[in-house]
Amino acid sequence: MRIYGNRQLKTLPGLTTRPTPARVREAVFNIWQGAIAGCRWLDLCAGSGSMGAEALCRGASLVVGIDKWGKVCSIIQENWEKVAQPEQEFKVLRGDVVGRLKTLAGQQFDRIYFDPPYASNLYQPVLEAIAKYQLLADSGELAVEYSPNHWTPQPMSGLDI
């Protein structure tokens, strides 16, 4: 898989990490193009880490990724080490995404990208945790990749959906 600047990323074989397709990555970064440089980025269910790597390549100052699989976290770490500049910070957290969000309480992110396995039932608990721990900055934005067959956005206190 290749990202911004024709950089090659590692992924696990098969669909274990379900890398975000290039057209989706391009659409997200086109929408947020003026807001990535210097931003604090949170990548939930990070998979291959392609979205966080793209954010680093485009100048994010901090990228935090969460995934539950150890092998995946090692690959994300390796991918991000390849693309990060010395002044950029990044952190890969392994574990249950809802539980790990609690450890981020007190931090805020300008952009949050959330792409869980569609049938995981993580949508509502994760969004509630983001609101509860106030992880989204006041002027921040959240993108959620989902299938309408598996989840329908619901209004909730603390987040405008």
mmCIF file of N, CA and C in Angstrom, residues 18 22 32 34 36 39 51 56 64 69 71 80 86 88 94 102-103 105-106 111-112 124-126 138-139 145 147:
data_model
loop_
_atom_site.group_PDB
_atom_site.id
_atom_site.type_symbol
_atom_site.label_atom_id
_atom_site.label_comp_id
_atom_site.label_asym_id
_atom_site.label_seq_id
_atom_site.Cartn_x
_atom_site.Cartn_y
_atom_site.Cartn_z
ATOM 1 N N ARG A 18 -7.785 -4.651 7.053
ATOM 2 C CA ARG A 18 -8.687 -3.915 6.175
ATOM 3 C C ARG A 18 -8.170 -2.505 5.868
ATOM 4 N N ALA A 22 -7.496 3.716 -0.988
ATOM 5 C CA ALA A 22 -6.862 4.974 -1.376
ATOM 6 C C ALA A 22 -7.893 6.064 -1.652
ATOM 7 N N TRP A 32 -10.336 17.562 4.779
ATOM 8 C CA TRP A 32 -9.622 18.164 5.910
ATOM 9 C C TRP A 32 -8.297 18.808 5.503
ATOM 10 N N GLY A 34 -6.944 21.639 4.817
ATOM 11 C CA GLY A 34 -6.384 22.817 5.468
ATOM 12 C C GLY A 34 -6.226 22.670 6.972
ATOM 13 N N ILE A 36 -4.811 19.720 8.658
ATOM 14 C CA ILE A 36 -3.952 18.615 9.101
ATOM 15 C C ILE A 36 -2.621 19.115 9.667
ATOM 16 N N CYS A 39 -2.014 19.527 13.478
ATOM 17 C CA CYS A 39 -3.151 19.006 14.252
ATOM 18 C C CYS A 39 -2.743 17.824 15.131
ATOM 19 N N MET A 51 -4.042 5.731 7.858
ATOM 20 C CA MET A 51 -4.604 7.076 8.053
ATOM 21 C C MET A 51 -3.683 7.925 8.936
ATOM 22 N N LEU A 56 0.659 12.053 9.423
ATOM 23 C CA LEU A 56 2.053 12.423 9.695
ATOM 24 C C LEU A 56 2.709 13.015 8.449
ATOM 25 N N VAL A 64 -1.951 9.566 17.479
ATOM 26 C CA VAL A 64 -2.130 8.462 18.412
ATOM 27 C C VAL A 64 -3.011 7.432 17.726
ATOM 28 N N TRP A 69 -4.726 -5.603 18.315
ATOM 29 C CA TRP A 69 -3.855 -6.712 17.943
ATOM 30 C C TRP A 69 -2.386 -6.320 18.043
ATOM 31 N N LYS A 71 0.402 -7.754 16.813
ATOM 32 C CA LYS A 71 1.129 -7.793 15.546
ATOM 33 C C LYS A 71 0.837 -6.539 14.723
ATOM 34 N N TRP A 80 4.871 4.151 11.025
ATOM 35 C CA TRP A 80 4.926 5.546 11.461
ATOM 36 C C TRP A 80 6.359 6.020 11.675
ATOM 37 N N PRO A 86 11.349 14.303 12.863
ATOM 38 C CA PRO A 86 11.810 14.361 14.256
ATOM 39 C C PRO A 86 10.928 15.218 15.177
ATOM 40 N N GLN A 88 7.732 15.515 15.069
ATOM 41 C CA GLN A 88 6.395 14.944 15.220
ATOM 42 C C GLN A 88 6.393 13.859 16.293
ATOM 43 N N ARG A 94 -1.960 -0.399 22.366
ATOM 44 C CA ARG A 94 -2.574 -1.705 22.130
ATOM 45 C C ARG A 94 -3.653 -1.946 23.181
ATOM 46 N N LYS A 102 -10.225 5.773 27.685
ATOM 47 C CA LYS A 102 -10.223 6.283 29.062
ATOM 48 C C LYS A 102 -8.837 6.784 29.459
ATOM 49 N N THR A 103 -7.787 6.112 28.965
ATOM 50 C CA THR A 103 -6.423 6.517 29.315
ATOM 51 C C THR A 103 -6.024 7.835 28.648
ATOM 52 N N ALA A 105 -8.111 10.460 28.588
ATOM 53 C CA ALA A 105 -8.893 11.535 29.212
ATOM 54 C C ALA A 105 -7.955 12.687 29.569
ATOM 55 N N GLY A 106 -8.396 13.892 29.283
ATOM 56 C CA GLY A 106 -7.586 15.077 29.529
ATOM 57 C C GLY A 106 -6.833 15.556 28.297
ATOM 58 N N ARG A 111 -8.608 16.066 15.055
ATOM 59 C CA ARG A 111 -9.210 15.172 14.080
ATOM 60 C C ARG A 111 -9.188 13.757 14.649
ATOM 61 N N ILE A 112 -10.346 13.103 14.589
ATOM 62 C CA ILE A 112 -10.447 11.707 15.028
ATOM 63 C C ILE A 112 -11.008 10.907 13.863
ATOM 64 N N GLN A 124 -21.408 2.907 19.064
ATOM 65 C CA GLN A 124 -22.007 3.683 20.143
ATOM 66 C C GLN A 124 -21.095 3.791 21.363
ATOM 67 N N PRO A 125 -20.502 2.670 21.850
ATOM 68 C CA PRO A 125 -19.622 2.790 23.015
ATOM 69 C C PRO A 125 -18.413 3.704 22.783
ATOM 70 N N VAL A 126 -17.844 3.653 21.589
ATOM 71 C CA VAL A 126 -16.672 4.487 21.305
ATOM 72 C C VAL A 126 -17.076 5.959 21.226
ATOM 73 N N ASP A 138 -12.885 21.492 20.742
ATOM 74 C CA ASP A 138 -14.080 22.283 20.421
ATOM 75 C C ASP A 138 -14.243 22.515 18.923
ATOM 76 N N SER A 139 -13.172 22.785 18.232
ATOM 77 C CA SER A 139 -13.262 23.016 16.789
ATOM 78 C C SER A 139 -12.866 21.766 15.998
ATOM 79 N N GLU A 145 -16.171 5.707 9.659
ATOM 80 C CA GLU A 145 -16.467 4.870 8.502
ATOM 81 C C GLU A 145 -17.385 3.754 8.971
ATOM 82 N N SER A 147 -21.033 1.026 7.784
ATOM 83 C CA SER A 147 -22.007 0.503 6.830
ATOM 84 C C SER A 147 -23.395 0.733 7.415
#
